[in-house]
PDB file of C-alpha atoms and ligand atoms in Angstrom:
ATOM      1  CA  UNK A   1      33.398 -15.687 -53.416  1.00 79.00           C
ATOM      2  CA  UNK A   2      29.883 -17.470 -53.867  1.00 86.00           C
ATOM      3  CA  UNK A   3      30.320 -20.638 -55.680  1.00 92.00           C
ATOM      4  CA  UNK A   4      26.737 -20.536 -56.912  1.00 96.00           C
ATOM      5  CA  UNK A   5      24.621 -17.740 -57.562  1.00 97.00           C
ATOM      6  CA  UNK A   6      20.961 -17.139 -56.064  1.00 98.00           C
ATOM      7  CA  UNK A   7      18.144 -16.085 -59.120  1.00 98.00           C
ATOM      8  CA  UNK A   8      15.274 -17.559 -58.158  1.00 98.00           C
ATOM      9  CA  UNK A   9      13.944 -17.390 -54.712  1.00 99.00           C
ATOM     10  CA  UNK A  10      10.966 -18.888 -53.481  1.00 99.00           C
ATOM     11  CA  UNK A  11       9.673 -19.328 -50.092  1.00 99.00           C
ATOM     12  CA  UNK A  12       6.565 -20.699 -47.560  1.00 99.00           C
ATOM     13  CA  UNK A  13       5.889 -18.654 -45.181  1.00 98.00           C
ATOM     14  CA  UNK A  14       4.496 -21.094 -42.565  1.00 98.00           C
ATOM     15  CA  UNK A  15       3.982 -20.703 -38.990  1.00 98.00           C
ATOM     16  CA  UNK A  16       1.496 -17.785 -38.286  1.00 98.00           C
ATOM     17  CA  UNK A  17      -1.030 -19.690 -36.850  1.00 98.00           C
ATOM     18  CA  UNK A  18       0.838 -21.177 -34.032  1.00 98.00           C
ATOM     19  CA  UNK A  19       3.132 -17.789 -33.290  1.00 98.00           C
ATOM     20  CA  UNK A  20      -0.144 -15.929 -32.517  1.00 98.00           C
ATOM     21  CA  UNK A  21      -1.256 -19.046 -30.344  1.00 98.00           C
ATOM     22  CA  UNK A  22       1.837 -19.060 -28.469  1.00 98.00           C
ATOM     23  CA  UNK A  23       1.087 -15.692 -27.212  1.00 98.00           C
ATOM     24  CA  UNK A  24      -2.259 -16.060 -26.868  1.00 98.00           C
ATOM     25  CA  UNK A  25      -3.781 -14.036 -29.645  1.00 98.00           C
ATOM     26  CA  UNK A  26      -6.000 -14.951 -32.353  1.00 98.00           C
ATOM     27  CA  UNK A  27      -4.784 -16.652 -35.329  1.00 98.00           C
ATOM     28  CA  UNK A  28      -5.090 -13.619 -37.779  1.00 98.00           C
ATOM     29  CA  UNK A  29      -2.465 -11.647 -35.133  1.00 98.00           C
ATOM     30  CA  UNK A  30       0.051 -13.886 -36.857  1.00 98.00           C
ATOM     31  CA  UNK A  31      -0.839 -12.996 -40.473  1.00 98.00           C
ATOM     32  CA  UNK A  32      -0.948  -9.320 -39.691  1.00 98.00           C
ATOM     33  CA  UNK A  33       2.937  -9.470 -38.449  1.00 98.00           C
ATOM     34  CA  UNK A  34       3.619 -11.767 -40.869  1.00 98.00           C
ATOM     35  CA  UNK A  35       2.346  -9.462 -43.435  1.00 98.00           C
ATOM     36  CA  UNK A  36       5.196  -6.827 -41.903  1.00 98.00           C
ATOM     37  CA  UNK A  37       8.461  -9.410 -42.434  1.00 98.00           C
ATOM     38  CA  UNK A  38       7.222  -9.935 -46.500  1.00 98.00           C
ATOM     39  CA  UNK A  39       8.190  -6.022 -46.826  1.00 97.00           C
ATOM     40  CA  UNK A  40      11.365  -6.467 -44.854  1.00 98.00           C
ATOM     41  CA  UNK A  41      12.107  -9.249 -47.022  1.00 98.00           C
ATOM     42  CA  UNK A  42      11.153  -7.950 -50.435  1.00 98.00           C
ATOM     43  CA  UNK A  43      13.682  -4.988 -49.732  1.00 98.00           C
ATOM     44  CA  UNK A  44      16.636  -7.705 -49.198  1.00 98.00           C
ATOM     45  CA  UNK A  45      15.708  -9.307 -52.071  1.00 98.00           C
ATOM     46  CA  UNK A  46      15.783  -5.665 -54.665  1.00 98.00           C
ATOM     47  CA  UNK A  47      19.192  -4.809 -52.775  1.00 98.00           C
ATOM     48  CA  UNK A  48      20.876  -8.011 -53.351  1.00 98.00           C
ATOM     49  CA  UNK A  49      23.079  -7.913 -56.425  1.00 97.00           C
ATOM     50  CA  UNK A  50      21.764 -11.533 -57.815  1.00 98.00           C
ATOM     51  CA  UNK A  51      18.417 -12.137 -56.605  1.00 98.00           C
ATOM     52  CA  UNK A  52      16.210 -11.725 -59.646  1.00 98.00           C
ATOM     53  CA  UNK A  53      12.878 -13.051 -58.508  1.00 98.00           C
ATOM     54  CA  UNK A  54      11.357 -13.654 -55.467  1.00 99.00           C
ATOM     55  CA  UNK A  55       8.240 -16.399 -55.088  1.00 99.00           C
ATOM     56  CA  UNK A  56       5.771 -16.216 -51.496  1.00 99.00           C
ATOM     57  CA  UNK A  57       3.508 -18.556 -50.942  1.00 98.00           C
ATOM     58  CA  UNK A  58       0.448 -16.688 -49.386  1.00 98.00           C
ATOM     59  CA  UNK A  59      -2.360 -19.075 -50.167  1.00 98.00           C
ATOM     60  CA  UNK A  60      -2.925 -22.443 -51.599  1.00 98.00           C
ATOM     61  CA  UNK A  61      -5.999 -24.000 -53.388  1.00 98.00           C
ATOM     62  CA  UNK A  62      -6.079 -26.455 -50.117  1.00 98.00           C
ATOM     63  CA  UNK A  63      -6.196 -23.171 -47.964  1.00 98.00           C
ATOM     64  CA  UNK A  64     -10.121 -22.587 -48.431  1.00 98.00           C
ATOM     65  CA  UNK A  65     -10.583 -25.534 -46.368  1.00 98.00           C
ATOM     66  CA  UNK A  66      -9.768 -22.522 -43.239  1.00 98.00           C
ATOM     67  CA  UNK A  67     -13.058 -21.743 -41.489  1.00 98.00           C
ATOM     68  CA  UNK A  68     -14.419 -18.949 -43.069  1.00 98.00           C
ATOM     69  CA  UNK A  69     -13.719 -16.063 -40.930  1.00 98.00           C
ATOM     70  CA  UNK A  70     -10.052 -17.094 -41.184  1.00 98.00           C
ATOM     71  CA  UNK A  71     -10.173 -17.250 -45.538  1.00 98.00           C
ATOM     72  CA  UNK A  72     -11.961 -13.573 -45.309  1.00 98.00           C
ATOM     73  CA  UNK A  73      -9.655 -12.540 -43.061  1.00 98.00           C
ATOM     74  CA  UNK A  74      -6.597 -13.573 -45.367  1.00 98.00           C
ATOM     75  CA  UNK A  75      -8.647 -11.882 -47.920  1.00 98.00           C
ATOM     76  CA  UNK A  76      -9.040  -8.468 -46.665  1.00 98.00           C
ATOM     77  CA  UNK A  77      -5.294  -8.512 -45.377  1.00 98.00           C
ATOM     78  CA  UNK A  78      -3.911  -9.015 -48.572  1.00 98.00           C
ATOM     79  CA  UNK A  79      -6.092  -6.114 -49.998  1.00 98.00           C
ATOM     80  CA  UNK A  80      -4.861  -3.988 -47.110  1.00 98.00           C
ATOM     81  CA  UNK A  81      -1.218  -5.052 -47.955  1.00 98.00           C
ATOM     82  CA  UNK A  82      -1.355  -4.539 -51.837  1.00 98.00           C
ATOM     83  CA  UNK A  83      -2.711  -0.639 -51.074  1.00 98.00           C
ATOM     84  CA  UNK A  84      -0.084   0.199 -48.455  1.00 97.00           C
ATOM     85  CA  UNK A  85       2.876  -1.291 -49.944  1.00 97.00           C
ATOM     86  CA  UNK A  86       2.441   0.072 -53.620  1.00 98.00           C
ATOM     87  CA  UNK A  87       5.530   2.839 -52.539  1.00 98.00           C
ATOM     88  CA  UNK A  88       7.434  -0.059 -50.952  1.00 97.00           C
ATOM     89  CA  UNK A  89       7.617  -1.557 -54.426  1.00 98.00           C
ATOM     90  CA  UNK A  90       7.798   2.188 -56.081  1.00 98.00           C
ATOM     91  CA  UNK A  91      10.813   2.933 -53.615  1.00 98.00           C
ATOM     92  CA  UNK A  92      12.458  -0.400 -54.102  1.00 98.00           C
ATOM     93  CA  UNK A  93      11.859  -0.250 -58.263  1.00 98.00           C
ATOM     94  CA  UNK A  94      10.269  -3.846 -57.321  1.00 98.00           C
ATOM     95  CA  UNK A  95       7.685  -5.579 -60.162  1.00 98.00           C
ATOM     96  CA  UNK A  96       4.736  -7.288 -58.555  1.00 98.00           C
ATOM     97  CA  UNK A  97       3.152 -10.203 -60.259  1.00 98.00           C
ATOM     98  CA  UNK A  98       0.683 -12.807 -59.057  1.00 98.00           C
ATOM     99  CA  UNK A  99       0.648 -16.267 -59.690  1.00 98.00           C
ATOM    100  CA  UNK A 100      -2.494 -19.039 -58.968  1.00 98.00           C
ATOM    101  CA  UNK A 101      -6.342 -18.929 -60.144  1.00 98.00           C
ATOM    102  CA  UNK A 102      -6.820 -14.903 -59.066  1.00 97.00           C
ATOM    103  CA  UNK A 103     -10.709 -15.768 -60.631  1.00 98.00           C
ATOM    104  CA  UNK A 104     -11.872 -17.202 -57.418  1.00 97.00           C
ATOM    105  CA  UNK A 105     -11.430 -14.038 -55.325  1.00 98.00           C
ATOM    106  CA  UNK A 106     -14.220 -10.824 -55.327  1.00 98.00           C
ATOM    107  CA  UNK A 107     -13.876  -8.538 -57.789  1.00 98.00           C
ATOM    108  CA  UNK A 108     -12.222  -6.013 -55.864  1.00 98.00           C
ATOM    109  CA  UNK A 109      -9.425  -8.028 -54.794  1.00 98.00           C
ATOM    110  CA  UNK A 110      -8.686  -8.774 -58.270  1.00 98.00           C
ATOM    111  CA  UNK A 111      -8.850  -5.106 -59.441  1.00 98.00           C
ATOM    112  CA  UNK A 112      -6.610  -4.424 -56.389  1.00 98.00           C
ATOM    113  CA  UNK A 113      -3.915  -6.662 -57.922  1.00 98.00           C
ATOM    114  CA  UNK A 114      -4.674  -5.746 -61.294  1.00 98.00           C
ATOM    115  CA  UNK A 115      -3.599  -2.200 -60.292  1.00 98.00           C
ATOM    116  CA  UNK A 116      -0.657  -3.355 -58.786  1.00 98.00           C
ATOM    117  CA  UNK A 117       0.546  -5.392 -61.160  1.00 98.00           C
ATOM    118  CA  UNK A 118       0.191  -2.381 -63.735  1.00 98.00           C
ATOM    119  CA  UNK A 119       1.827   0.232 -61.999  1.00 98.00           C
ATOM    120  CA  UNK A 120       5.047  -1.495 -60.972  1.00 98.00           C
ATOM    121  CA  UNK A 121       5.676  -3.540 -64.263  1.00 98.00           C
ATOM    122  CA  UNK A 122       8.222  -1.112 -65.254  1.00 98.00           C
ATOM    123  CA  UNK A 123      10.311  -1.817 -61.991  1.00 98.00           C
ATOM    124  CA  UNK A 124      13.535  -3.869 -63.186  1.00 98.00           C
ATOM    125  CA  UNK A 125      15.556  -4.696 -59.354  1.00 98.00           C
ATOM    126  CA  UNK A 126      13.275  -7.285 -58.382  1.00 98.00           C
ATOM    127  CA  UNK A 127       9.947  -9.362 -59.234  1.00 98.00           C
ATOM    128  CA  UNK A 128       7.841 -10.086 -56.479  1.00 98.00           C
ATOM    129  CA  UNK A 129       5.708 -12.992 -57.031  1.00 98.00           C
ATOM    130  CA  UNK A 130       2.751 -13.921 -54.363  1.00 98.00           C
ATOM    131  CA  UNK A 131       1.590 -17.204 -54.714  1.00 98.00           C
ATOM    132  CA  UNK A 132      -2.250 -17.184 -54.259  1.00 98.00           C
ATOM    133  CA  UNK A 133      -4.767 -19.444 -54.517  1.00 98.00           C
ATOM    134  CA  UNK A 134      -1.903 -21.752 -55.817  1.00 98.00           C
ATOM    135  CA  UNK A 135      -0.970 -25.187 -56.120  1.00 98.00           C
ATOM    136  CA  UNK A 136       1.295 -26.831 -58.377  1.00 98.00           C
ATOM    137  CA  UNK A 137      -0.540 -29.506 -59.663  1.00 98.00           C
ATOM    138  CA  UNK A 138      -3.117 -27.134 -60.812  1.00 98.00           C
ATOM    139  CA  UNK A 139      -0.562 -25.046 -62.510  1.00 98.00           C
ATOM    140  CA  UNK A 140       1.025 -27.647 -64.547  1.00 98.00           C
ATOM    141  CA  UNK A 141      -2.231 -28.921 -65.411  1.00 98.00           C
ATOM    142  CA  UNK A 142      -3.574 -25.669 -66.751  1.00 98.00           C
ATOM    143  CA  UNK A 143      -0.509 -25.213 -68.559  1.00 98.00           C
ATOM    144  CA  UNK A 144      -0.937 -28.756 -70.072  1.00 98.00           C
ATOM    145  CA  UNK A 145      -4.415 -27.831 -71.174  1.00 98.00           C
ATOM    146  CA  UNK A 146      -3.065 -24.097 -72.296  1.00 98.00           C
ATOM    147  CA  UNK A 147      -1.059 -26.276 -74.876  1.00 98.00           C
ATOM    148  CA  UNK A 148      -3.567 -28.399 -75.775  1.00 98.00           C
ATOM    149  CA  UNK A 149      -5.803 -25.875 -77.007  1.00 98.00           C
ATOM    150  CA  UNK A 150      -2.657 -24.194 -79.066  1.00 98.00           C
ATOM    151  CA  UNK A 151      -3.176 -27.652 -80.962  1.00 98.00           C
ATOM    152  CA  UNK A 152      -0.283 -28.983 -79.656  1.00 97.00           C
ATOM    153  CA  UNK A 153      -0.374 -33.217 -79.593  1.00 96.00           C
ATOM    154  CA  UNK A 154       2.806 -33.821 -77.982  1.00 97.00           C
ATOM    155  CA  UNK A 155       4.256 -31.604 -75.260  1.00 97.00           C
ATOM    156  CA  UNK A 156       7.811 -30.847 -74.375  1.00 98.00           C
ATOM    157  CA  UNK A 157       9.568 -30.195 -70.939  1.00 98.00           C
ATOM    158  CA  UNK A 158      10.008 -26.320 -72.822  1.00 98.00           C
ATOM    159  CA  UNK A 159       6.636 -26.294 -73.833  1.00 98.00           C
ATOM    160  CA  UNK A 160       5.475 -26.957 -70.236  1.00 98.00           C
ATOM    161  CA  UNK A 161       8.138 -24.552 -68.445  1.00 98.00           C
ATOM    162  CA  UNK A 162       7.158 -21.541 -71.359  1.00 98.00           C
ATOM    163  CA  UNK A 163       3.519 -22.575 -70.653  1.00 98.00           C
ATOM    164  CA  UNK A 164       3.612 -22.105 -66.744  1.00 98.00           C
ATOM    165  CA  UNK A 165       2.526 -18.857 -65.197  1.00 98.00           C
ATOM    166  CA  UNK A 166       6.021 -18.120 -62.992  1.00 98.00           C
ATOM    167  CA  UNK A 167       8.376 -16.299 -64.952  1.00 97.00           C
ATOM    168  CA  UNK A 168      11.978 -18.467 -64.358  1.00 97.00           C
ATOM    169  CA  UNK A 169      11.320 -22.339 -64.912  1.00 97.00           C
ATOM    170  CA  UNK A 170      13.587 -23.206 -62.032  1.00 98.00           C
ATOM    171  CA  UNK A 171      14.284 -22.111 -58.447  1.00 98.00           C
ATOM    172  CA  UNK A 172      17.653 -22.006 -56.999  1.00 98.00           C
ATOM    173  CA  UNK A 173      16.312 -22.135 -53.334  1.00 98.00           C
ATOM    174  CA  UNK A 174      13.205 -22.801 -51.466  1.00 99.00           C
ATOM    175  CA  UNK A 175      12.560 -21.959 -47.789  1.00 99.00           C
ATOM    176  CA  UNK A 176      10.143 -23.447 -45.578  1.00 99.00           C
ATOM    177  CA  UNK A 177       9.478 -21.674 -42.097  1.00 99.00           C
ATOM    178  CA  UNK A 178       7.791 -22.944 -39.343  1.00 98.00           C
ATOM    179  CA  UNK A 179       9.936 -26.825 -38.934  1.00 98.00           C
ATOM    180  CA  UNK A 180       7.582 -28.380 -41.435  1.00 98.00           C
ATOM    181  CA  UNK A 181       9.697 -30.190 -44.076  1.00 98.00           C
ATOM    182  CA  UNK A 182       7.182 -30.748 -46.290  1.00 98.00           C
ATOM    183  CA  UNK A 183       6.454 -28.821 -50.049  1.00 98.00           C
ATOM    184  CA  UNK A 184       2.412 -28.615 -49.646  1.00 98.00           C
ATOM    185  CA  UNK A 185       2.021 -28.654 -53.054  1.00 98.00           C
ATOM    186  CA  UNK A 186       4.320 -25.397 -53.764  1.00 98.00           C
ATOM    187  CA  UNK A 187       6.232 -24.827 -57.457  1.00 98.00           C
ATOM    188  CA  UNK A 188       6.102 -28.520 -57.889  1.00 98.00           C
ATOM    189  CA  UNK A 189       7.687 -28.488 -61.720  1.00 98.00           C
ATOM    190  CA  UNK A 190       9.646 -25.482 -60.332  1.00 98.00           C
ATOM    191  CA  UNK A 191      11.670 -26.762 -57.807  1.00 98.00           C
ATOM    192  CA  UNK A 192      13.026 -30.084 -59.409  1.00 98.00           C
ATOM    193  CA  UNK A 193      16.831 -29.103 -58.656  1.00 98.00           C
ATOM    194  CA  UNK A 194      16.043 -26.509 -56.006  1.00 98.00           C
ATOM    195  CA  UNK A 195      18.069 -26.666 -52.907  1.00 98.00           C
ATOM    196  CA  UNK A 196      16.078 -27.180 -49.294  1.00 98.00           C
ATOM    197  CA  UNK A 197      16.252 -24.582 -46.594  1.00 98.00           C
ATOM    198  CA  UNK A 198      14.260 -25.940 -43.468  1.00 98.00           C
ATOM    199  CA  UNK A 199      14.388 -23.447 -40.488  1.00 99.00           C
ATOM    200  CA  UNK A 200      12.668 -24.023 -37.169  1.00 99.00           C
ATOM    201  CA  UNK A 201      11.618 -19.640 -37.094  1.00 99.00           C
ATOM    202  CA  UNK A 202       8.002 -18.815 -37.071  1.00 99.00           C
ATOM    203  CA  UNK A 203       6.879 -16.487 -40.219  1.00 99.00           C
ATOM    204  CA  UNK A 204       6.421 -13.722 -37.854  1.00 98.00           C
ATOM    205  CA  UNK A 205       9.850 -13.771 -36.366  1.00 98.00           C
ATOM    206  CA  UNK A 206      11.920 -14.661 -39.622  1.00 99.00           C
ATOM    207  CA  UNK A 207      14.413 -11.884 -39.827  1.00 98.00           C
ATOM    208  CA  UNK A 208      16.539 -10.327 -42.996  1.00 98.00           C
ATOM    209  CA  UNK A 209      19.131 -11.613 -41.076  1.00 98.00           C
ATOM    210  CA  UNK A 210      18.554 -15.106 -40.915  1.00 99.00           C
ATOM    211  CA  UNK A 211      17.819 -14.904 -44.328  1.00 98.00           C
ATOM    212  CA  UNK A 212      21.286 -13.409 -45.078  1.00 98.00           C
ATOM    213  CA  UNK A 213      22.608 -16.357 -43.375  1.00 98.00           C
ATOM    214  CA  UNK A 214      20.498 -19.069 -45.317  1.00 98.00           C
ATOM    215  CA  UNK A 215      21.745 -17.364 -48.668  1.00 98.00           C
ATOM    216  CA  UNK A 216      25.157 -16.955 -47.443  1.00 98.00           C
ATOM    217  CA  UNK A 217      24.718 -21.183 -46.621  1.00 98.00           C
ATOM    218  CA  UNK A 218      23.506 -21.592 -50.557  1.00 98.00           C
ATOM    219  CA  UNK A 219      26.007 -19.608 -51.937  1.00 98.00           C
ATOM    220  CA  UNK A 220      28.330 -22.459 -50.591  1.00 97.00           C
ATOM    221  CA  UNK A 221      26.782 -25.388 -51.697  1.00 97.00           C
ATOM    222  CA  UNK A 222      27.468 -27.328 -54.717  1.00 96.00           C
ATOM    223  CA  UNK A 223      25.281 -28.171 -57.022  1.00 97.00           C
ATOM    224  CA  UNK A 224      25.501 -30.614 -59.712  1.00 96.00           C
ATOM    225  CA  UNK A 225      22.274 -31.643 -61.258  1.00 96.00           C
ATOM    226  CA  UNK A 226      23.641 -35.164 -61.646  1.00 97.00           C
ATOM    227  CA  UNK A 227      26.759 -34.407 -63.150  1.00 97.00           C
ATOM    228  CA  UNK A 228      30.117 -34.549 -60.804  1.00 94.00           C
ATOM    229  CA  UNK A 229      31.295 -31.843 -59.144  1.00 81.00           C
TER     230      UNK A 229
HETATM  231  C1  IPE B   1       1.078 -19.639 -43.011  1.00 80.85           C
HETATM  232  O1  IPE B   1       0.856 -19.767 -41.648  1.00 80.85           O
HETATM  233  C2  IPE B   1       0.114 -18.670 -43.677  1.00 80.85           C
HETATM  234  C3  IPE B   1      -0.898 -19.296 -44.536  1.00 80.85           C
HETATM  235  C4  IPE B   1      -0.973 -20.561 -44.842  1.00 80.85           C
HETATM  236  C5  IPE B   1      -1.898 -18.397 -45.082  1.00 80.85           C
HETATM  237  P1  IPE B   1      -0.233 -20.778 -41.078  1.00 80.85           P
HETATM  238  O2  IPE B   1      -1.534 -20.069 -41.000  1.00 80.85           O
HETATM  239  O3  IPE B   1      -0.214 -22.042 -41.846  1.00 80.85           O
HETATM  240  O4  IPE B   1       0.322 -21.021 -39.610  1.00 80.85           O
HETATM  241  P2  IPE B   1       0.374 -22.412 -38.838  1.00 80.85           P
HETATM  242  O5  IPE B   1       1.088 -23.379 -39.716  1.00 80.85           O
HETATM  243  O6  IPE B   1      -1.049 -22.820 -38.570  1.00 80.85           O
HETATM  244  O7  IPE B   1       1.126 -22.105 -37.594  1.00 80.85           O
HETATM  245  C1  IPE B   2       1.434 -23.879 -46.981  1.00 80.85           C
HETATM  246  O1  IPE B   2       1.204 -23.806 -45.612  1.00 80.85           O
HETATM  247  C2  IPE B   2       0.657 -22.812 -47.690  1.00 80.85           C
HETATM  248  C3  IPE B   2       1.098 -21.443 -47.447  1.00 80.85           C
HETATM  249  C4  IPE B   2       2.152 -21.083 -46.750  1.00 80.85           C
HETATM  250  C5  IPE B   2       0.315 -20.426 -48.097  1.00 80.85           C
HETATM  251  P1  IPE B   2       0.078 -24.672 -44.905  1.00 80.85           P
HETATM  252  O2  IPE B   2       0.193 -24.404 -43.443  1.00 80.85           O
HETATM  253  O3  IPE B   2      -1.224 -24.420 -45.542  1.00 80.85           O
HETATM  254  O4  IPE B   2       0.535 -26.146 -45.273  1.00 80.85           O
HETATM  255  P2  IPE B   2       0.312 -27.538 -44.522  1.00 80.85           P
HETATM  256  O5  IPE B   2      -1.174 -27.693 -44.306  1.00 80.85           O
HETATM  257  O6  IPE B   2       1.054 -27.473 -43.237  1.00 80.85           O
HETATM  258  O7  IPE B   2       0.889 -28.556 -45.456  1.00 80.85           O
HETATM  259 MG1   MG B   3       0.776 -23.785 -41.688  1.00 80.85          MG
END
């Protein structure tokens, strides 16, 4: 029996760069397969009896700093994704949203999600969330300016959760691939009581496997948000 129950997902997928270097490909090599374990791992996610949500982080607001050819390339990959994997999330009766300043990216790739976003908001097993062109200083700060133009003078911590653009104000459990233990700026109001999951797997070779085995780890871990166990 799980002693605590997994909602809210959310996850960095880091580590494509260097898989593709270790075998001597290009850098983008490592997105494309990457790309390919999001699907796997979107499918765990609808067929697992809690998981409500599900949170990638696909590209941050410090990510544009890339040379060029690498930011275009993200760019045209995720367009690619969005159109093949509209039956994945039909199939799977998955929801896609996107979170982060969508704005900033051409007008097709905006559309693209747009469409997406309309035709599976009727799916109720999961909600996919990408991340992109996110960072979560700029989300709280948008949201604190999205209340200050309500009128509001004096903001509460439920003002600021209603006012951000993810869905859940908390997440149970945040993954980091790759061995970086660091958040890079991820979900920051999001994950104040989230439980850690660093693992030393590469994006590209993170398995629905392991990640059976991370959330059967959280499902025995006690949490207590500063009250006693
Ligand atoms: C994560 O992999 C994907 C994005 C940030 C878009 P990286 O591209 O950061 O891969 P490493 O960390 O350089 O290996
Ligand atoms: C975090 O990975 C961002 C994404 C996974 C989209 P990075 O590779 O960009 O983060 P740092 O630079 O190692 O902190
Ligand atoms: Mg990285």
């Amino acid at each position: 029996m799980p002693k605590t129950t997994l909602k809210n997902l959310a996850i960095i997928m880091d580590g494509n760069g260097r898989w593709a270097q270790q075998r001597g490909l290009n850098r983008t090599k490592g997105h494309e397969q990457g790309a390919e374990i999001i699907r796997d791992v979107t499918v765990y996610c609808a067929k697992h009896p809690s998981i409500e949500t599900v949170t990638f982080y696909a590209f941050s607001t410090e990510n544009w700093k890339r040379p060029k050819l690498e930011v275009e390339f993200l760019m045209k990959l995720l367009d690619r994704y969005l159109q093949k994997e509209l039956d994945t999330y039909q199939n799977n009766n998955v929801c896609f949203e996107a979170i982060g300043n969508i704005g900033a990216f051409s007008d097709k790739l905006q559309k693209r999600i747009k469409i997406t976003e309309e035709a599976t908001r009727n799916n109720t097993d999961l909600t996919h969330i990408l991340a992109l062109n996110y960072g979560g200083r700029a989300e709280i700060t948008a949201a604190v300016n999205k209340l200050i133009t309500e009128g509001k003078k004096e903001v509460t911590e439920a003002d600021i959760s209603s006012a951000l653009q993810t869905p859940y104000s908390d997440i149970d459990l945040l993954i980091r691939t790759s061995g970086e233990e660091r958040i890079s700026n991820y979900l920051l109001w999001q994950i104040s009581y989230a439980e850690l999951y660093f693992t030393e797997t590469l994006w590209p070779d993170f398995t629905t496997q392991e990640l059976d085995e991370i959330v059967t780890d959280f499902e025995q871990r006690t949490r207590r948000f500063g009250g006693l166990a």
